[in-house]
PDB file of C-alpha atoms in Angstrom:
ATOM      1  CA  UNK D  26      77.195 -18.159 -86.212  1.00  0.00           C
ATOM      2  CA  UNK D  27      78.628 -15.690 -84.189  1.00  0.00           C
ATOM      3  CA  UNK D  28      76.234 -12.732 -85.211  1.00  0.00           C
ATOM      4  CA  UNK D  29      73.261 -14.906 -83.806  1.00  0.00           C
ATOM      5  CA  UNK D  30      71.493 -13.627 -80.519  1.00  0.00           C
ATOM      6  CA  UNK D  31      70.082 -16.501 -78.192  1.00  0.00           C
ATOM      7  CA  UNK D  32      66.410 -16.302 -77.863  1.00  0.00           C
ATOM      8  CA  UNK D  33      65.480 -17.841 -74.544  1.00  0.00           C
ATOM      9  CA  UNK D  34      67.294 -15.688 -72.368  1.00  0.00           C
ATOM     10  CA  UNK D  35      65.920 -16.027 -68.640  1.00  0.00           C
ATOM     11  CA  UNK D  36      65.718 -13.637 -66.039  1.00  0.00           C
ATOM     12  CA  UNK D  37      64.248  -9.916 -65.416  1.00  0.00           C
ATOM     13  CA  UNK D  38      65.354  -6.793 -66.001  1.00  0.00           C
ATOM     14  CA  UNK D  39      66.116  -4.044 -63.165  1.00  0.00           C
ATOM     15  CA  UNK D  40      62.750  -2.206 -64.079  1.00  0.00           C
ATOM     16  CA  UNK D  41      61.019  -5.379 -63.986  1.00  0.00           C
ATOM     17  CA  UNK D  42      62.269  -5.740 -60.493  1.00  0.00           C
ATOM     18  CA  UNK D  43      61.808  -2.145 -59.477  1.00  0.00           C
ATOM     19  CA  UNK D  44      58.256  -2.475 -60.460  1.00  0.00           C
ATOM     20  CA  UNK D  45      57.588  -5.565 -58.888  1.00  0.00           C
ATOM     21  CA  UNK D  46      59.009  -4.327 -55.457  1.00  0.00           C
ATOM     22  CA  UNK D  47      57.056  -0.972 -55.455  1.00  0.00           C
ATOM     23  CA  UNK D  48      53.745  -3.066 -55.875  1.00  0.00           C
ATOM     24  CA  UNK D  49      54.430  -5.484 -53.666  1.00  0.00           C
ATOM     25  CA  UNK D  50      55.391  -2.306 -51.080  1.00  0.00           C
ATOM     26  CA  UNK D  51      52.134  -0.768 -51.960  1.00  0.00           C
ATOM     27  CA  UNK D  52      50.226  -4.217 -50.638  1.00  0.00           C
ATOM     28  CA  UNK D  53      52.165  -4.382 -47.703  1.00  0.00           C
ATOM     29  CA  UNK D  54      50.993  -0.680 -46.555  1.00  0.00           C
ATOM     30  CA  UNK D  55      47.669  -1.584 -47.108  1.00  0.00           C
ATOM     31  CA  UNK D  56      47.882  -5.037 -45.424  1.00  0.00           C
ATOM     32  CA  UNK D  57      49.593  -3.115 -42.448  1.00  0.00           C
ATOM     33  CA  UNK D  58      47.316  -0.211 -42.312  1.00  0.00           C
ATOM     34  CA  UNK D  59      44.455  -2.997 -42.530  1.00  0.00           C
ATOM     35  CA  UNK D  60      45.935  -4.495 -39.265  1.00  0.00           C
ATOM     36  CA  UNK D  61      46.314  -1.599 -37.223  1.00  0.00           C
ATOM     37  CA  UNK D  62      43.082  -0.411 -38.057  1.00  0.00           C
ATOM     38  CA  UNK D  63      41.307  -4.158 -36.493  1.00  0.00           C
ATOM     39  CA  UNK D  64      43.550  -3.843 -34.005  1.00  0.00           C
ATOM     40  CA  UNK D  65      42.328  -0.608 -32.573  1.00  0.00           C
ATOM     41  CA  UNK D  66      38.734  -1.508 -33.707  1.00  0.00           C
ATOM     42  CA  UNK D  67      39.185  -4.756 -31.445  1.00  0.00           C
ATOM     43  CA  UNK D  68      40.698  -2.937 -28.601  1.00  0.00           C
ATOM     44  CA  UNK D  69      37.969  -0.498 -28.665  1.00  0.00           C
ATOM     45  CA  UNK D  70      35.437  -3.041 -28.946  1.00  0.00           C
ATOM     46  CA  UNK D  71      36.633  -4.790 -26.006  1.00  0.00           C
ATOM     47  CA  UNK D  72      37.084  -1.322 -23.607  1.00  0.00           C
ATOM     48  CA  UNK D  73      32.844  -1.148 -24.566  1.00  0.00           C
ATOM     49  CA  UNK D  74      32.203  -4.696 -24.029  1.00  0.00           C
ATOM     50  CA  UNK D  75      34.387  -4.023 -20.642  1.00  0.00           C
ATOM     51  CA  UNK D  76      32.406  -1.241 -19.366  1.00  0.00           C
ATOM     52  CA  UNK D  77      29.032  -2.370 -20.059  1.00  0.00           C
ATOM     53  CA  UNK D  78      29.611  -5.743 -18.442  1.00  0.00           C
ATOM     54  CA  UNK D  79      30.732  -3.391 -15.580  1.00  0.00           C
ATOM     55  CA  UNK D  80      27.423  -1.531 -15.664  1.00  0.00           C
ATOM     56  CA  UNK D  81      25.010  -4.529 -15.985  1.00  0.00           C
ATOM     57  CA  UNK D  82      26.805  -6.083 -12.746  1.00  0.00           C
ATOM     58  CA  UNK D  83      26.051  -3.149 -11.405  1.00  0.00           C
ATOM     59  CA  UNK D  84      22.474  -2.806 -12.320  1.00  0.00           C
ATOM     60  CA  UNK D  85      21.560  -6.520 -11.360  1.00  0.00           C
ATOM     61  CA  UNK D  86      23.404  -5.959  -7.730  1.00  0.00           C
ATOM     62  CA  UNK D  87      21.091  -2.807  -7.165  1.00  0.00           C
ATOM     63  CA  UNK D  88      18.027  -3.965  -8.373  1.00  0.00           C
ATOM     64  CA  UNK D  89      18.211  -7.287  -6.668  1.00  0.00           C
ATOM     65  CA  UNK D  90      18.680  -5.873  -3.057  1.00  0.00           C
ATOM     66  CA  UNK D  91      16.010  -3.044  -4.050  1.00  0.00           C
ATOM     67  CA  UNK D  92      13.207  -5.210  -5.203  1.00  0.00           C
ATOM     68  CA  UNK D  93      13.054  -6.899  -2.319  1.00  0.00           C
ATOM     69  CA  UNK D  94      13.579  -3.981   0.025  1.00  0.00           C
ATOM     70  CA  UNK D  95      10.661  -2.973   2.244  1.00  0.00           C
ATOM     71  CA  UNK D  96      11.301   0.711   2.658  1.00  0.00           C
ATOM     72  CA  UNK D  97      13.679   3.202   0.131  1.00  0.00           C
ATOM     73  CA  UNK D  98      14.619   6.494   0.937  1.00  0.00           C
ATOM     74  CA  UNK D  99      16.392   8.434  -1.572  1.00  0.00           C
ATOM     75  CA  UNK D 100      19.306  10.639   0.256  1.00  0.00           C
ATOM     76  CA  UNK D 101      22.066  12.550  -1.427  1.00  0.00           C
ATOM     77  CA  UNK D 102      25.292  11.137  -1.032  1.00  0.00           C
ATOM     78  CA  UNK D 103      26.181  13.067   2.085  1.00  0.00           C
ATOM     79  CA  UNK D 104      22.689  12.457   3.702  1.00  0.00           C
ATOM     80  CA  UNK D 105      23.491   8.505   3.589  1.00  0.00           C
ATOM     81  CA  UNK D 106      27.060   8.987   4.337  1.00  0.00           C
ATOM     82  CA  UNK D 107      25.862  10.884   7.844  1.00  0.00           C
ATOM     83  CA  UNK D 108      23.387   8.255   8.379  1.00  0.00           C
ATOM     84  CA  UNK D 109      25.974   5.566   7.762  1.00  0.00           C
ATOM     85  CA  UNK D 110      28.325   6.930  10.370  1.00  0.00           C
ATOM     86  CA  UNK D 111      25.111   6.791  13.029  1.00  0.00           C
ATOM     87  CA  UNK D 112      25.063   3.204  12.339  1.00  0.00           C
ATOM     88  CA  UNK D 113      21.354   3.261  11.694  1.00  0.00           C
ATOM     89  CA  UNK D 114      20.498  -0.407  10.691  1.00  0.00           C
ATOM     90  CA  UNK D 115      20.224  -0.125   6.621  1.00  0.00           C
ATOM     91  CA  UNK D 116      21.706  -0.870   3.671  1.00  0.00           C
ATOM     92  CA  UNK D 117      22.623   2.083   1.565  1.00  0.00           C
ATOM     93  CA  UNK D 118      23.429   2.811  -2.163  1.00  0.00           C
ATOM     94  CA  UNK D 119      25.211   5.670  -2.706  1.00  0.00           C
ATOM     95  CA  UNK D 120      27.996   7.258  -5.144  1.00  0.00           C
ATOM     96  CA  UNK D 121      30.989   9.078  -4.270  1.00  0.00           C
ATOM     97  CA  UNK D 122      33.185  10.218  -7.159  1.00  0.00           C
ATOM     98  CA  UNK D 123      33.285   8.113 -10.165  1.00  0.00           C
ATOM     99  CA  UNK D 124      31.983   4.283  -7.641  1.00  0.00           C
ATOM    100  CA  UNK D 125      28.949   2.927  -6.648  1.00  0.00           C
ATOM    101  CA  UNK D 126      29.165   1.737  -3.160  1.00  0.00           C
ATOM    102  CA  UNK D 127      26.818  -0.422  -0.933  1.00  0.00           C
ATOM    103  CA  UNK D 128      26.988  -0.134   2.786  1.00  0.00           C
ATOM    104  CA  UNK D 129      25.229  -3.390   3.936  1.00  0.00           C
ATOM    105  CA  UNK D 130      24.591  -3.310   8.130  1.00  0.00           C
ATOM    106  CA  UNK D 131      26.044  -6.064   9.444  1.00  0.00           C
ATOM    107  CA  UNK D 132      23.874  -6.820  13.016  1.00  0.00           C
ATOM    108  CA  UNK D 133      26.339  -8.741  14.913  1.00  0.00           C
ATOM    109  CA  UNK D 134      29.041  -5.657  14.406  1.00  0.00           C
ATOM    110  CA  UNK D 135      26.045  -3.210  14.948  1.00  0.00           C
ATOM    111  CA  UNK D 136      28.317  -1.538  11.812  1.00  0.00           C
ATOM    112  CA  UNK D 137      28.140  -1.426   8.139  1.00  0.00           C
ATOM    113  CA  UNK D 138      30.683  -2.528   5.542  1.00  0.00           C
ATOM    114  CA  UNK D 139      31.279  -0.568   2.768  1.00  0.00           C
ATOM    115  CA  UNK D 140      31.188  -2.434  -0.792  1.00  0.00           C
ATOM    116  CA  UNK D 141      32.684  -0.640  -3.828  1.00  0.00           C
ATOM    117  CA  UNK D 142      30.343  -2.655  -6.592  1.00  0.00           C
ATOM    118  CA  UNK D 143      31.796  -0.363  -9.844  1.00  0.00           C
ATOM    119  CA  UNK D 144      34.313   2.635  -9.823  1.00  0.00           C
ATOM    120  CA  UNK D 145      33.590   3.302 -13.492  1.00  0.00           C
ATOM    121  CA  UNK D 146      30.502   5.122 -13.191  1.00  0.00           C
ATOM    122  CA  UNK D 147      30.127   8.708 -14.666  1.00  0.00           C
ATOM    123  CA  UNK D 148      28.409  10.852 -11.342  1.00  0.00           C
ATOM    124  CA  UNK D 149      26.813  13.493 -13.499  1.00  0.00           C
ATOM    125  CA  UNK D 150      24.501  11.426 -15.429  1.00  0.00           C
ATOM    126  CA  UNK D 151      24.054   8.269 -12.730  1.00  0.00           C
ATOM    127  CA  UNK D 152      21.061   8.317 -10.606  1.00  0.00           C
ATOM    128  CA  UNK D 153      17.990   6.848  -8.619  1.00  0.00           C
ATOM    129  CA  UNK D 154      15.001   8.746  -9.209  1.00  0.00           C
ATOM    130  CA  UNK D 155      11.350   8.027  -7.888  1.00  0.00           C
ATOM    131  CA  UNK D 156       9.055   7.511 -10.425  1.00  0.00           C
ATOM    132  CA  UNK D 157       5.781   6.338  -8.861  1.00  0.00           C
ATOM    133  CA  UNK D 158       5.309   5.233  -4.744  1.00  0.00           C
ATOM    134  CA  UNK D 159       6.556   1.808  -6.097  1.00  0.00           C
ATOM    135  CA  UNK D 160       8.306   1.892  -9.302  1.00  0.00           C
ATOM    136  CA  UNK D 161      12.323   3.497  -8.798  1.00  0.00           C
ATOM    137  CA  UNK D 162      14.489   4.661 -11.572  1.00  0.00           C
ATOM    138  CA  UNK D 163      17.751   3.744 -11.873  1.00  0.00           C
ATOM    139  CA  UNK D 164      20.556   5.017 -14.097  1.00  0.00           C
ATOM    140  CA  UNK D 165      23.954   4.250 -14.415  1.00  0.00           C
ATOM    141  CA  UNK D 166      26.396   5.789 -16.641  1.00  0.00           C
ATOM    142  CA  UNK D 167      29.960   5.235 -17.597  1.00  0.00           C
ATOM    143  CA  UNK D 168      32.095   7.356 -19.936  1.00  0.00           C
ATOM    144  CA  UNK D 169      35.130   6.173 -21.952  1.00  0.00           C
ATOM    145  CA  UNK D 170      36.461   7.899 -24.846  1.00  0.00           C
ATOM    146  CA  UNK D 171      34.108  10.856 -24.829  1.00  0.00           C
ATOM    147  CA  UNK D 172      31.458   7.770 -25.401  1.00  0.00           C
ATOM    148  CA  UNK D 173      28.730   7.499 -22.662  1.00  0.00           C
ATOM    149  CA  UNK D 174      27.279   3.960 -22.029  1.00  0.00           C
ATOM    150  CA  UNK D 175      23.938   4.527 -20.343  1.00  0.00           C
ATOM    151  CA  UNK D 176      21.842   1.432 -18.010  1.00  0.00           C
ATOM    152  CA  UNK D 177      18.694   1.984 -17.231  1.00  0.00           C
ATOM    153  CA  UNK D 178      16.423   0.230 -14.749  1.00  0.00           C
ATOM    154  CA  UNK D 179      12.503   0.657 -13.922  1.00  0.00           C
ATOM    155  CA  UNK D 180      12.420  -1.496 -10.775  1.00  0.00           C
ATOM    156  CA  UNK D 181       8.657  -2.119  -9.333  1.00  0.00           C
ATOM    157  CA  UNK D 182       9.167  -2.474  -5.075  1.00  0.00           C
ATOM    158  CA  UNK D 183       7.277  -5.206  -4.656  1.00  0.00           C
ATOM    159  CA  UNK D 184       7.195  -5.417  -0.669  1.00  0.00           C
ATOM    160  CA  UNK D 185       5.462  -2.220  -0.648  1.00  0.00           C
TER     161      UNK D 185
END
């Protein structure tokens, strides 16, 4: 009787619960990493969505006042900023720096007021190009993250 061992004993060892713990650490890093990894991919995601939202506002503001425009002139920036100052009695598109402006003539004020529309915009690659007597190219470009989002218009003048 007492030289018997009891046979159910219950409970775990120390290795047991060593091993348990460094597996259940191992899921945890991956579960963590796994988080981290959506979370930048959703802030990223969001930053894109951001921008080109940006961009197509943008787009839609210029190409509604353009198409029904009766006369465009294409000036460099300091050509329309010169002809602002005059006060001559247009609205102007134009970019300085990184934002799209619009200077809309306001009669009653014989004066324009200056609209910043997007200050995202990446200068070097944004631009309004003539393509035929009635059809005007429009590109708008924003950088983030070494990424460039491109938006590109062909916009027929109709009151040509």
């Amino acid at each position: 009787m007492y030289g018997k061992k009891k046979k159910n004993i219950s409970g775990i060892t120390l290795v047991e619960l060593v091993i348990a713990m460094g597996i259940m650490g191992i899921v945890m890093a991956i579960i963590f990493n796994l988080f981290v990894f959506s979370s930048k991919t959703f802030i990223k995601g969001d930053k894109q969505y951001e921008i080109q939202s940006d961009m197509r506002i943008a787009m839609d503001s210029v190409v509604n006042h353009i198409r029904t425009a009766t006369q465009v002139t294409l000036l460099s920036g300091d050509d329309s900023k010169a002809e602002i100052a005059g006060s001559q009695p247009f609205n102007y598109f134009f970019i300085d720096g990184t934002a799209l402006y619009h200077a809309k003539y306001d009669e009653s004020k014989d004066s324009h007021t200056i609209l910043k529309i997007t200050d995202k915009l990446a200068p070097d690659n944004s631009e309004f190009t003539r393509i035929k007597d009635d059809l005007l190219g429009i590109t708008l470009a924003s950088e983030n993250s070494g990424q460039t989002y491109l938006v590109n218009s062909e916009t027929l003048l109709m009151n040509f």
